[in-house]
Structures are given as structure tokens and as C-alpha cells.
mmCIF file of C-alpha atoms in Angstrom:
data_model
loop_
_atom_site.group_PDB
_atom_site.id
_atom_site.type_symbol
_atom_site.label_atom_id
_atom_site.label_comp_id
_atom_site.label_asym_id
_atom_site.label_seq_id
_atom_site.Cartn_x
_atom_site.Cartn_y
_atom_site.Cartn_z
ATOM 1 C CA UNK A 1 88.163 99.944 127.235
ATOM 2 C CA UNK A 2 89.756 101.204 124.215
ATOM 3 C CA UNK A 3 89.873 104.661 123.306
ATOM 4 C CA UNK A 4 88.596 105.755 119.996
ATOM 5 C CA UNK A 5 91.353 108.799 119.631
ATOM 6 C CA UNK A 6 94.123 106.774 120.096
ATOM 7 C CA UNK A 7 92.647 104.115 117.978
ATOM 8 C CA UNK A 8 92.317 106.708 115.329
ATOM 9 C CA UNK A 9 95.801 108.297 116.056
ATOM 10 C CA UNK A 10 97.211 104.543 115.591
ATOM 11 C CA UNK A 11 94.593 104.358 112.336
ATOM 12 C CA UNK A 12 96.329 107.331 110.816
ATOM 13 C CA UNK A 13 100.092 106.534 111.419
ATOM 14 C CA UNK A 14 99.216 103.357 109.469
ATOM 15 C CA UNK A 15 97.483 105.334 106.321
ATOM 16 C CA UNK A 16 100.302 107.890 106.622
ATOM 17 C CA UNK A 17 103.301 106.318 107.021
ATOM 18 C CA UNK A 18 104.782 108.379 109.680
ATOM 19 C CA UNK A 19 103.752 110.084 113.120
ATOM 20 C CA UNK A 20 104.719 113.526 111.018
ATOM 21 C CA UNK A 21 102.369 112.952 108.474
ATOM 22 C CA UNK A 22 99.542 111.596 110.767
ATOM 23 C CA UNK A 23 100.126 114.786 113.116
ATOM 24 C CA UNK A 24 99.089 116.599 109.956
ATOM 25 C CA UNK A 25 96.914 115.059 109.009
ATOM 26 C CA UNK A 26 94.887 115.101 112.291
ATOM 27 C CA UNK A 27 95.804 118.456 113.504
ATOM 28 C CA UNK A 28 97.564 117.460 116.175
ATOM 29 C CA UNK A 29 101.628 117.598 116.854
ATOM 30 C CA UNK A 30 103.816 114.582 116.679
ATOM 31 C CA UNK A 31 104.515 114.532 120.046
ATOM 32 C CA UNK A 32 100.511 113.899 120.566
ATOM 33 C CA UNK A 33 100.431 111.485 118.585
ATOM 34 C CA UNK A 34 103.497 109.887 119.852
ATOM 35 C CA UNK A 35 101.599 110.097 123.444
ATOM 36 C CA UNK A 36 98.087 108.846 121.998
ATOM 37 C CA UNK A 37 100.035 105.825 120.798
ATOM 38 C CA UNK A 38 102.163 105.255 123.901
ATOM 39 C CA UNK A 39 99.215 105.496 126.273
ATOM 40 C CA UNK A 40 97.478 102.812 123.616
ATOM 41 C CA UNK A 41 100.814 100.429 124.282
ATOM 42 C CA UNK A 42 100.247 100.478 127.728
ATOM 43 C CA UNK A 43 96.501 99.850 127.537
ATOM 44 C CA UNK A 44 96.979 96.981 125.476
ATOM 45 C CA UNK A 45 100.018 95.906 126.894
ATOM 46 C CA UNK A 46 101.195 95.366 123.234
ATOM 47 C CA UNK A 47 104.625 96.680 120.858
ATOM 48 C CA UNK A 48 102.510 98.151 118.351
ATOM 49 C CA UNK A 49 105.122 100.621 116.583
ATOM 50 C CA UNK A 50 109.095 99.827 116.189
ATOM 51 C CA UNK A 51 111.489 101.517 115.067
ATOM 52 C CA UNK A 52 112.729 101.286 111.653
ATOM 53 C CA UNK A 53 115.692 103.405 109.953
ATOM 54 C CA UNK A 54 114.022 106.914 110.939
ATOM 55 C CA UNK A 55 110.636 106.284 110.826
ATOM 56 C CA UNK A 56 108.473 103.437 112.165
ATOM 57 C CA UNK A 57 107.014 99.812 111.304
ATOM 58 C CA UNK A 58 103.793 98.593 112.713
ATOM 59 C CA UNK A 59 103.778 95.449 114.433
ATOM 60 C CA UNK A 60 101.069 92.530 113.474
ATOM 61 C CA UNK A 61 99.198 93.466 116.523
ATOM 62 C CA UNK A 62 99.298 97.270 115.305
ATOM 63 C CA UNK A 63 97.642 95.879 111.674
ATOM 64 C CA UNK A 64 94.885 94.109 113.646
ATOM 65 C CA UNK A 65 94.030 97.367 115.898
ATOM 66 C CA UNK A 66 94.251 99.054 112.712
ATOM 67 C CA UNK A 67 91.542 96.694 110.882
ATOM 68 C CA UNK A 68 88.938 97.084 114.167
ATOM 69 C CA UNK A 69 90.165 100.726 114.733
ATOM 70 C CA UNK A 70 88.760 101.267 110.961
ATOM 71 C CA UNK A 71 85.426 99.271 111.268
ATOM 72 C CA UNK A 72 84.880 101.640 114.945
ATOM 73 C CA UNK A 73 85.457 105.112 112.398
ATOM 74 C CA UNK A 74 83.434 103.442 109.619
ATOM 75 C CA UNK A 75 80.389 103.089 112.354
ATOM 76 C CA UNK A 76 81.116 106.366 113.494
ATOM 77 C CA UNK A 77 81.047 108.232 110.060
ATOM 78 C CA UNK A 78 77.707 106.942 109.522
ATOM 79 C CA UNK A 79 76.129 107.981 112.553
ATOM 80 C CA UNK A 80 77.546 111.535 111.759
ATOM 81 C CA UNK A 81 76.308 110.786 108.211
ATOM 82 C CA UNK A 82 72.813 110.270 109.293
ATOM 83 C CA UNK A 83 72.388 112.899 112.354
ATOM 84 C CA UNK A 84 73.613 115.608 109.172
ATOM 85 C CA UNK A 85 70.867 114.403 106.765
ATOM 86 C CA UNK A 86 68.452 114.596 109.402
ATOM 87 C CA UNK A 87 69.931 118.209 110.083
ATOM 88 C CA UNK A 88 69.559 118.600 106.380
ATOM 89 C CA UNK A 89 72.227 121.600 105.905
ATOM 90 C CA UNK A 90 75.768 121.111 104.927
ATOM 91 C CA UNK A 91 78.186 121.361 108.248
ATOM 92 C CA UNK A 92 80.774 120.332 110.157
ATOM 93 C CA UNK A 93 85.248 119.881 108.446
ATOM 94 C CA UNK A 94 85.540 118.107 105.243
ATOM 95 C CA UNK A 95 88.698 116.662 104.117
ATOM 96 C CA UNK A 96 89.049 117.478 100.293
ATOM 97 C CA UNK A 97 92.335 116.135 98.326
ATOM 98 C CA UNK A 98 92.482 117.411 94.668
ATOM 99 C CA UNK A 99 95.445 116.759 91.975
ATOM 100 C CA UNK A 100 97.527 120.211 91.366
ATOM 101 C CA UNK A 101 96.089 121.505 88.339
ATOM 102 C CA UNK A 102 92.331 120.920 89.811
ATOM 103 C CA UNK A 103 93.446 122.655 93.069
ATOM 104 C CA UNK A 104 94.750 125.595 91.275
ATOM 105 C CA UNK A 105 91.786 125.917 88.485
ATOM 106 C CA UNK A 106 89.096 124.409 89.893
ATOM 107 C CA UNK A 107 89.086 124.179 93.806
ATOM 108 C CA UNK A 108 89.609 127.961 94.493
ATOM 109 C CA UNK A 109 86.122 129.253 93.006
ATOM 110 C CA UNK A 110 84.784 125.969 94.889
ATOM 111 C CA UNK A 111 86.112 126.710 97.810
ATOM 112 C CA UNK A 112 84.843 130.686 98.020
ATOM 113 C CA UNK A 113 81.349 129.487 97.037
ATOM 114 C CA UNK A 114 80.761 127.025 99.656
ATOM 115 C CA UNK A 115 81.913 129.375 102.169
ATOM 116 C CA UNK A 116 79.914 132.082 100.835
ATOM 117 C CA UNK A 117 76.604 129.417 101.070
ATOM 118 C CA UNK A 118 77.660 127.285 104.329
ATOM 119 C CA UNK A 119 79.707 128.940 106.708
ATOM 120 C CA UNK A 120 78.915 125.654 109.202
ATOM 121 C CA UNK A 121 81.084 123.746 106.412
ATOM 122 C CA UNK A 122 84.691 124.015 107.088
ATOM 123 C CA UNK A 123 86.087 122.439 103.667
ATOM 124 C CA UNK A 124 90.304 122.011 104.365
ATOM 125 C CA UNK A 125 91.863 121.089 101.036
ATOM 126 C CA UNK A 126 95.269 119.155 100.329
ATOM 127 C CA UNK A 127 96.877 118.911 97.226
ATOM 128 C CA UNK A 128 97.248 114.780 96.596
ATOM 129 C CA UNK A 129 97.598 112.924 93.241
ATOM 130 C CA UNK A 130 95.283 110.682 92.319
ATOM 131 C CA UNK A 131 96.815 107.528 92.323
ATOM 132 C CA UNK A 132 97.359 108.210 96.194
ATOM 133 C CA UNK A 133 94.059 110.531 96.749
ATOM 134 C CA UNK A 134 91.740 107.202 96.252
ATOM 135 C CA UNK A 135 93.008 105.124 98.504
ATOM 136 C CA UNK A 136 93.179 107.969 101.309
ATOM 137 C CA UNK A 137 89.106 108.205 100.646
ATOM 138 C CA UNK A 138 89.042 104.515 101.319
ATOM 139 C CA UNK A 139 90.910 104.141 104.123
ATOM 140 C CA UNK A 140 89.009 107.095 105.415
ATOM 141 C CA UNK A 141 92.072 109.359 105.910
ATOM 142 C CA UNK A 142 90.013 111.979 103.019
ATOM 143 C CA UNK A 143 86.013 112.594 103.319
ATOM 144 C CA UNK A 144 86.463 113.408 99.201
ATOM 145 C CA UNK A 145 88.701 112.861 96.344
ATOM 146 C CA UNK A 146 88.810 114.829 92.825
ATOM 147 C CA UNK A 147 90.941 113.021 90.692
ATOM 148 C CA UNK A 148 91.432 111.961 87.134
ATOM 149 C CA UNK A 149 91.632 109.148 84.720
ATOM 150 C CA UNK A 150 92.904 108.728 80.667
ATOM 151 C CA UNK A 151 90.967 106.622 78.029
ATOM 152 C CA UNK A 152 93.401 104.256 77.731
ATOM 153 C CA UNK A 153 93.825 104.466 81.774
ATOM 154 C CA UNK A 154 90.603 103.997 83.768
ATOM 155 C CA UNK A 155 91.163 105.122 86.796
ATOM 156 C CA UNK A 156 90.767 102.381 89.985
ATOM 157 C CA UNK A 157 87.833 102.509 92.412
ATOM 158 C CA UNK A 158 88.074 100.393 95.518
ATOM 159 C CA UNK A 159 85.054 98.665 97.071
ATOM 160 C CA UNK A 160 83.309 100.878 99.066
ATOM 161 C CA UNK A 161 83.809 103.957 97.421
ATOM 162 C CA UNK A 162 81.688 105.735 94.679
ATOM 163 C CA UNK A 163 81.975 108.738 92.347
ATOM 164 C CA UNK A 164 80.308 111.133 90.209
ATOM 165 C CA UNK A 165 82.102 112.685 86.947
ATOM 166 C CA UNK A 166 82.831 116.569 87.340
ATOM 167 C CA UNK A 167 83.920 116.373 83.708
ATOM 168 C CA UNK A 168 86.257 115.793 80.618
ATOM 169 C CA UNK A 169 89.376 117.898 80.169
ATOM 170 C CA UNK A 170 90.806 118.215 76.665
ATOM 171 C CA UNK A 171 94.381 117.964 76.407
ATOM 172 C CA UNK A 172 96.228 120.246 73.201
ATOM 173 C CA UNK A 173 99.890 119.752 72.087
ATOM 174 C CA UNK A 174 101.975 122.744 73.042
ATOM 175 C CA UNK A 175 105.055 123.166 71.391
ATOM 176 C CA UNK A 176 107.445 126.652 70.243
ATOM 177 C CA UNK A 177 106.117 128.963 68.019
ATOM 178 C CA UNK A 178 109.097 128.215 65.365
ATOM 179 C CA UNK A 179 108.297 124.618 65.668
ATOM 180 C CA UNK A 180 107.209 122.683 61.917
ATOM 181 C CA UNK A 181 104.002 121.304 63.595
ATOM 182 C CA UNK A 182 102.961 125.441 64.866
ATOM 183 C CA UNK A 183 101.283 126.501 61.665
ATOM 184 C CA UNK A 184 98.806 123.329 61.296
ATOM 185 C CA UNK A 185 95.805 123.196 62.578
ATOM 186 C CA UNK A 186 95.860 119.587 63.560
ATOM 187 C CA UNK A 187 98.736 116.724 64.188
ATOM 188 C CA UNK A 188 97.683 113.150 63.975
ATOM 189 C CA UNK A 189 99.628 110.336 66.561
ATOM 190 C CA UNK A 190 101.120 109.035 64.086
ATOM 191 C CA UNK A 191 103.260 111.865 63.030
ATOM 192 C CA UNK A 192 105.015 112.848 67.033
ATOM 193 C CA UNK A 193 107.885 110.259 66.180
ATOM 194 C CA UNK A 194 110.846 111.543 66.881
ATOM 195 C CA UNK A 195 109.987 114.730 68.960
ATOM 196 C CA UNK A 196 111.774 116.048 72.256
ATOM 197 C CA UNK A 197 109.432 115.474 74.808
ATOM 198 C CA UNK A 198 109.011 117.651 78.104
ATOM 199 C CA UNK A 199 106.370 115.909 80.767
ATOM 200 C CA UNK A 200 105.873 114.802 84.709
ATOM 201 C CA UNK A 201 107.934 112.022 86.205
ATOM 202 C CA UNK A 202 107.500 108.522 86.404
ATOM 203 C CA UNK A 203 104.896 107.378 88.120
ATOM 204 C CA UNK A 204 102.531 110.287 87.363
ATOM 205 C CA UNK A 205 99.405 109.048 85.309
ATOM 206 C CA UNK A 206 100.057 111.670 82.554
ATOM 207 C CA UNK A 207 103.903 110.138 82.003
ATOM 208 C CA UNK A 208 102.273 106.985 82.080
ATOM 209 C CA UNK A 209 99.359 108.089 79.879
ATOM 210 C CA UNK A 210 102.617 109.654 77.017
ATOM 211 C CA UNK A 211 104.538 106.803 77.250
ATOM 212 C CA UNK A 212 101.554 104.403 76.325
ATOM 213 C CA UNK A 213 99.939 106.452 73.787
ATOM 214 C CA UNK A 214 103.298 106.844 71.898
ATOM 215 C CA UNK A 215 103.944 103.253 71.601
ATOM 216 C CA UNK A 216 100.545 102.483 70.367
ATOM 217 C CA UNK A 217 101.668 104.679 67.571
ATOM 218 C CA UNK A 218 104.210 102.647 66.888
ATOM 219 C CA UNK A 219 107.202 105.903 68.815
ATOM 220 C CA UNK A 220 109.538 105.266 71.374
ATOM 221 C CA UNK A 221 109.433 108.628 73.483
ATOM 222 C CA UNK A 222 112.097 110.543 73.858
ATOM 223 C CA UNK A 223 111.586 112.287 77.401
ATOM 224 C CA UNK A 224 114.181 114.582 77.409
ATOM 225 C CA UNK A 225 112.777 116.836 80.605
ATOM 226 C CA UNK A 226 110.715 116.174 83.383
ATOM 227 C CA UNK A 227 109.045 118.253 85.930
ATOM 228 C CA UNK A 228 106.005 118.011 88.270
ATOM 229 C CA UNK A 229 104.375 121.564 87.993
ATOM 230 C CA UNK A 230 102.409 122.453 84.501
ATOM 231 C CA UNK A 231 103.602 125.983 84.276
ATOM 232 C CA UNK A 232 107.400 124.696 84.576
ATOM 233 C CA UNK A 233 106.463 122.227 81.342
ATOM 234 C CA UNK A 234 105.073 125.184 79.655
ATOM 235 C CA UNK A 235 107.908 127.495 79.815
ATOM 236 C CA UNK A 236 110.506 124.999 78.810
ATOM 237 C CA UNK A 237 108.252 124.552 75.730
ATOM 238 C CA UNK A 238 108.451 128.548 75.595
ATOM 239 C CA UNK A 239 112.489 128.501 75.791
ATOM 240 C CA UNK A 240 112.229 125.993 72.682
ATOM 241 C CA UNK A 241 113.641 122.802 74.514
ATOM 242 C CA UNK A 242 110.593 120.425 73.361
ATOM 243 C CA UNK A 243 106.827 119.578 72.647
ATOM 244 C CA UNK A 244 104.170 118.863 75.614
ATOM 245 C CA UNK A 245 100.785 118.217 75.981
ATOM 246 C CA UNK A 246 99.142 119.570 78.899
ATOM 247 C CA UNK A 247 95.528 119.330 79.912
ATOM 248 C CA UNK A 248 93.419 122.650 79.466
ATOM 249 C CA UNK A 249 92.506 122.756 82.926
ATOM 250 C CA UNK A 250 94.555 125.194 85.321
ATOM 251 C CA UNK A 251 97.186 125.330 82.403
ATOM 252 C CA UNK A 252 96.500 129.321 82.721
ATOM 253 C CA UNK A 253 97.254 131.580 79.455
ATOM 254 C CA UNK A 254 99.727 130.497 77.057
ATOM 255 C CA UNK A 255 103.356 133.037 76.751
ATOM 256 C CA UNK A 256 103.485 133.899 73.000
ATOM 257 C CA UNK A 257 106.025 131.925 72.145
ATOM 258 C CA UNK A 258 104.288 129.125 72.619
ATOM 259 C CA UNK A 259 101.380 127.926 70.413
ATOM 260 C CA UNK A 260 98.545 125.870 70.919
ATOM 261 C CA UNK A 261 97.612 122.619 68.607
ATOM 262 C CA UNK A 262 94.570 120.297 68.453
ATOM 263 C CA UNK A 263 95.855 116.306 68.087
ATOM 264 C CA UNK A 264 93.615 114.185 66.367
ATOM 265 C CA UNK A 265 92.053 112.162 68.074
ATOM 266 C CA UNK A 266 91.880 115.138 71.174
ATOM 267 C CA UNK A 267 92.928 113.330 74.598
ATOM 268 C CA UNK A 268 90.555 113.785 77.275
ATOM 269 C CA UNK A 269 90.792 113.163 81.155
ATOM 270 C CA UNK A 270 88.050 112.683 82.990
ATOM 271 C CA UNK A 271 87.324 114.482 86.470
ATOM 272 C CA UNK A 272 85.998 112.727 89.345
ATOM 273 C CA UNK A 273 84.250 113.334 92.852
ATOM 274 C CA UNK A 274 84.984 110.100 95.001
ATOM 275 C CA UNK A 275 83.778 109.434 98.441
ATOM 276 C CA UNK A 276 82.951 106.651 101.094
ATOM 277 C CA UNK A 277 79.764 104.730 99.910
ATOM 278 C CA UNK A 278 78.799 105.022 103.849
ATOM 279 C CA UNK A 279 78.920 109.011 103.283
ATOM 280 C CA UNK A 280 76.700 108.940 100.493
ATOM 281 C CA UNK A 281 73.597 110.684 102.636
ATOM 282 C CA UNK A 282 75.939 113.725 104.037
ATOM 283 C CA UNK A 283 74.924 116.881 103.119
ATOM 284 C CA UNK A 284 78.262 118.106 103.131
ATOM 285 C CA UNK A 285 79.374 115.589 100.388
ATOM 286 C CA UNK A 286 76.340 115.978 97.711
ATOM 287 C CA UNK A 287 76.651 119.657 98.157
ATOM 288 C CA UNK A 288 80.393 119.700 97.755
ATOM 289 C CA UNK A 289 80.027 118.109 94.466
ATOM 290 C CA UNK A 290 77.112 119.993 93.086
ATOM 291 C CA UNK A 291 79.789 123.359 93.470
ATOM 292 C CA UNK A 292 82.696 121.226 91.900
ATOM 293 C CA UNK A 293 79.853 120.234 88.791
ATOM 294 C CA UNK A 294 78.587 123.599 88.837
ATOM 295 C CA UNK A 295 81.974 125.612 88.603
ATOM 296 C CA UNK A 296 82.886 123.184 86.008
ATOM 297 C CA UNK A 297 81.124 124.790 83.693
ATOM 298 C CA UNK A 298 82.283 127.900 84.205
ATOM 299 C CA UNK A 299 86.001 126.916 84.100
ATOM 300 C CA UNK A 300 85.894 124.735 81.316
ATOM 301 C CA UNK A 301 83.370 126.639 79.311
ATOM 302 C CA UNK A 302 81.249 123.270 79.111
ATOM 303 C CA UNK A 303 78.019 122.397 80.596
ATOM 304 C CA UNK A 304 77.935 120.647 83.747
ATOM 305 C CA UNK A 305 76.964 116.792 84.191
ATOM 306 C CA UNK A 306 73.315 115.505 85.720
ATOM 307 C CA UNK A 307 74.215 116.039 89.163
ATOM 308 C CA UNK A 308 74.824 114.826 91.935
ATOM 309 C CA UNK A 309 75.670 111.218 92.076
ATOM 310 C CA UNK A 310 76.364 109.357 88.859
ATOM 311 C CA UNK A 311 78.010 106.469 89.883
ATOM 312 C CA UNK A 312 81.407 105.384 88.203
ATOM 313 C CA UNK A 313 81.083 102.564 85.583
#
């Protein structure tokens, strides 16, 4: 007879990458997970991690435990799912990921009111960028996802997961207070050729988001800094070392010598709720995202979408 924890210990090294970040990600130590797994070897009789440089490779027996071990959780979660609607209040942990500037001006006021409401609900959030938070909801390594998408960049569902929209985020040009474009009211696309640009890395949707925009205009960008964090993007626009533009939301105030300036047309990001379509009946989830629509509103100064569940187009 297989063991469920072990399955799920195996489950997580394969969504994680690592024993490290599966201990995490459970709770547990590495060395418990390392034990889970070993005990799971000698169940099966079966390899099912090798080594590989430091870390570790999952055999093709591993990927098949991995496949049932997921189909075993997915039962599970709905059984939970249903014996919590049929409780009707809000309880048990919830995994939450969130991209940084949603964690830092969003999740914190979510986080105090469901606590305040539900003290059963034990909401543990991780900081996880969208482009990795979505597939952690489907692979069930996250009970909820808040992440993002650009006009020009939808943002990928998988089967089996669904969404509601939280809501849209303007983003405004920053640049210094002595720069030419500081004392209009707007700037149009067309005019940002040949600016100094400061933004996030490679990879990140709102590089990817600059770089495409630009060269719809018809501008090569000139990236000459790069940084993950907001705040470090704003003050090197404060020391005068390029333009930006930053979303609204958890940007924080603005140092003086930095000003504030609308492009035409405004770039908006739209927030998301995702979770597991076999969720969709926990308390715990429509609640969740009735706070995260709710303290929109008051973070954003913009009213907050029909709740709970509009579905993702």
C-alpha cells in the first residue's frame, strides 16, 4: 500500500525542484523528506531520485508516481473541498503566492482582515512571480495565486484552473524632476525614443511588457539598469540615471525628485485570483478573494469588481 505523505513528499520534490525547496514548502526538514522518499524507494522497490550535479533528477518511474501521486491529492482536495462547504465557514491553511508589489500593497491589509474575521483560516503567504505562481496553483503546490497580466500580454491559464479579476493597475512614467518630459502633463509612445531606461530583468513580464511596447513604437530600448525591487527602480530614477514606468500599486510615495507622468494611452495590468477548478466550493477560497476584491478598492482608490468568481476570458 502506498502512502499518501510520501507520495506527496515525492509530488513536491518534482514541483520544486529540490528536497530544500519541497522541505519548505511542506513544512517539513530536508532530511524528512529525504526519509519520506527513501522509505517510498524501498516500498516500491524502485530508483526514483538520482543524483545530478548538487541537486537531484527524477527517474521515469518517479514521473509516473508523480502523475498518480497528483490524481490521489486532486481526490483528496475535493473531499476537503466539500466537507468545508458543508461546514460553511472559512478554515483550515491556505497557501497564497502573490507577485512583490501585490504582497507589499495589497496582501498585508488582506491578510489582517481575514484573521480578524476567521481565526480557523490560517492564510501562509509566499512571495512568487506570476509566470511561476500559475503553474504552482496547477500542480497543486499553491491553494491560490494573485498575479498579473499586460494588454499586449494575456496572462496563461492552464486547464483546470480558474480566476476572478481583483483589478486594473495603472502604470505612470516616472522620470527626474529636471527631466524635458517633467513639466507635461502627458507623453505619447511615440515620443520615449531614445531614453535611458531603468526596469526588472529579463524574464520578468514587465521587461517583457517595455521591450514589446517600445518596438511597436517603432524604439529600440535602451535598458541601461536593471533591478528586481520597485523602490530600487524608483530611486535610481531619483539619482537622475533614467526614466521608468512602474505600476501604481505598492510603488509607495514618490521622493521629490522624482515626478510623476500620465502616458497616453495609460498601461494597465490586470490583477488576478487563480485557483484549482476542483476548489471552487471552499469557503476558504471565495472568501479569500472577496477580501483581496474588497481591499482593492481601498488601495487603489477604485471600486471593486462583481465578486466572487468571474471567470477569466
Amino acid at each position: 500500500m502506498l502512502d499518501l505523505q510520501r507520495l506527496r513528499a515525492l509530488h513536491a520534490v518534482s514541483v520544486h525542484g529540490t528536497v530544500g525547496a519541497a522541505a519548505t514548502a511542506l513544512g517539513y526538514t530536508p532530511s524528512a523528506v529525504s526519509q519520506q522518499i527513501a522509505k517510498l524507494e524501498r516500498e516500491t522497490r524502485t530508483v526514483l531520485l538520482e543524483r545530478e550535479g548538487r541537486g537531484v533528477r527524477l527517474t521515469a518511474e518517479a514521473h509516473q508516481l508523480v502523475s498518480t501521486a497528483q490524481e490521489l491529492l486532486a481526490i483528496m482536495e475535493r473531499a476537503e473541498t466539500e466537507l468545508e462547504r458543508r461546514r460553511g465557514v472559512p478554515a483550515g491553511r491556505l497557501t497564497l503566492g502573490a507577485f512583490a508589489s501585490a504582497a507589499r500593497g495589497l496582501l498585508p491589509g488582506v491578510l489582517a482582515a481575514l484573521a480578524a474575521r476567521h481565526p480557523a483560516l490560517d492564510v501562509r503567504l509566499s512571495e512568487i512571480d506570476p509566470h511561476l505562481s500559475v503553474g504552482m496553483v496547477a500542480k497543486g503546490a499553491l491553494d491560490l495565486a494573485v498575479a498579473h497580466d499586460w494588454d499586449i500580454a494575456p496572462l496563461p491559464v492552464p486547464p483546470g484552473v480558474e480566476g476572478a479579476v481583483i483589478g486594473d493597475d495603472p502604470c505612470t512614467l516616472l522620470v527626474p524632476r529636471e527631466h524635458p518630459f517633467a513639466g507635461r502633463s502627458t507623453v505619447r509612445r511615440e515620443d520615449l525614443g531614445g531614453e535611458r531606461w531603468l526596469c526588472q530583468p529579463p524574464g520578468r513580464i514587465c521587461h517583457d511588457w517595455l521591450v514589446r511596447t517600445l518596438r511597436t513604437a517603432g524604439h529600440e530600448p535602451d535598458i541601461v539598469h536593471q533591478a528586481d525591487e520597485n523602490p530600487t527602480l524608483v530611486a535610481l530614477v531619483a539619482a537622475g540615471l533614467g526614466i521608468a514606468l512602474i505600476p501604481r500599486l505598492g510603488r509607495g510615495p514618490l521622493p521629490g525628485a522624482v515626478v510623476e507622468v500620465t502616458l497616453d494611452p495609460t498601461p494597465v495590468r490586470r490583477i488576478y485570483a487563480l485557483w484549482r477548478t476542483g476548489a471552487s466550493g471552499r469557503p476558504a477560497i471565495a472568501e479569500t478573494v472577496r477580501t483581496l476584491q474588497e481591499n482593492w478598492a481601498d488601495v487603489s482608490a477604485q471600486p471593486s469588481p462583481p465578486a466572487p468568481a468571474s471567470r477569466l476570458p
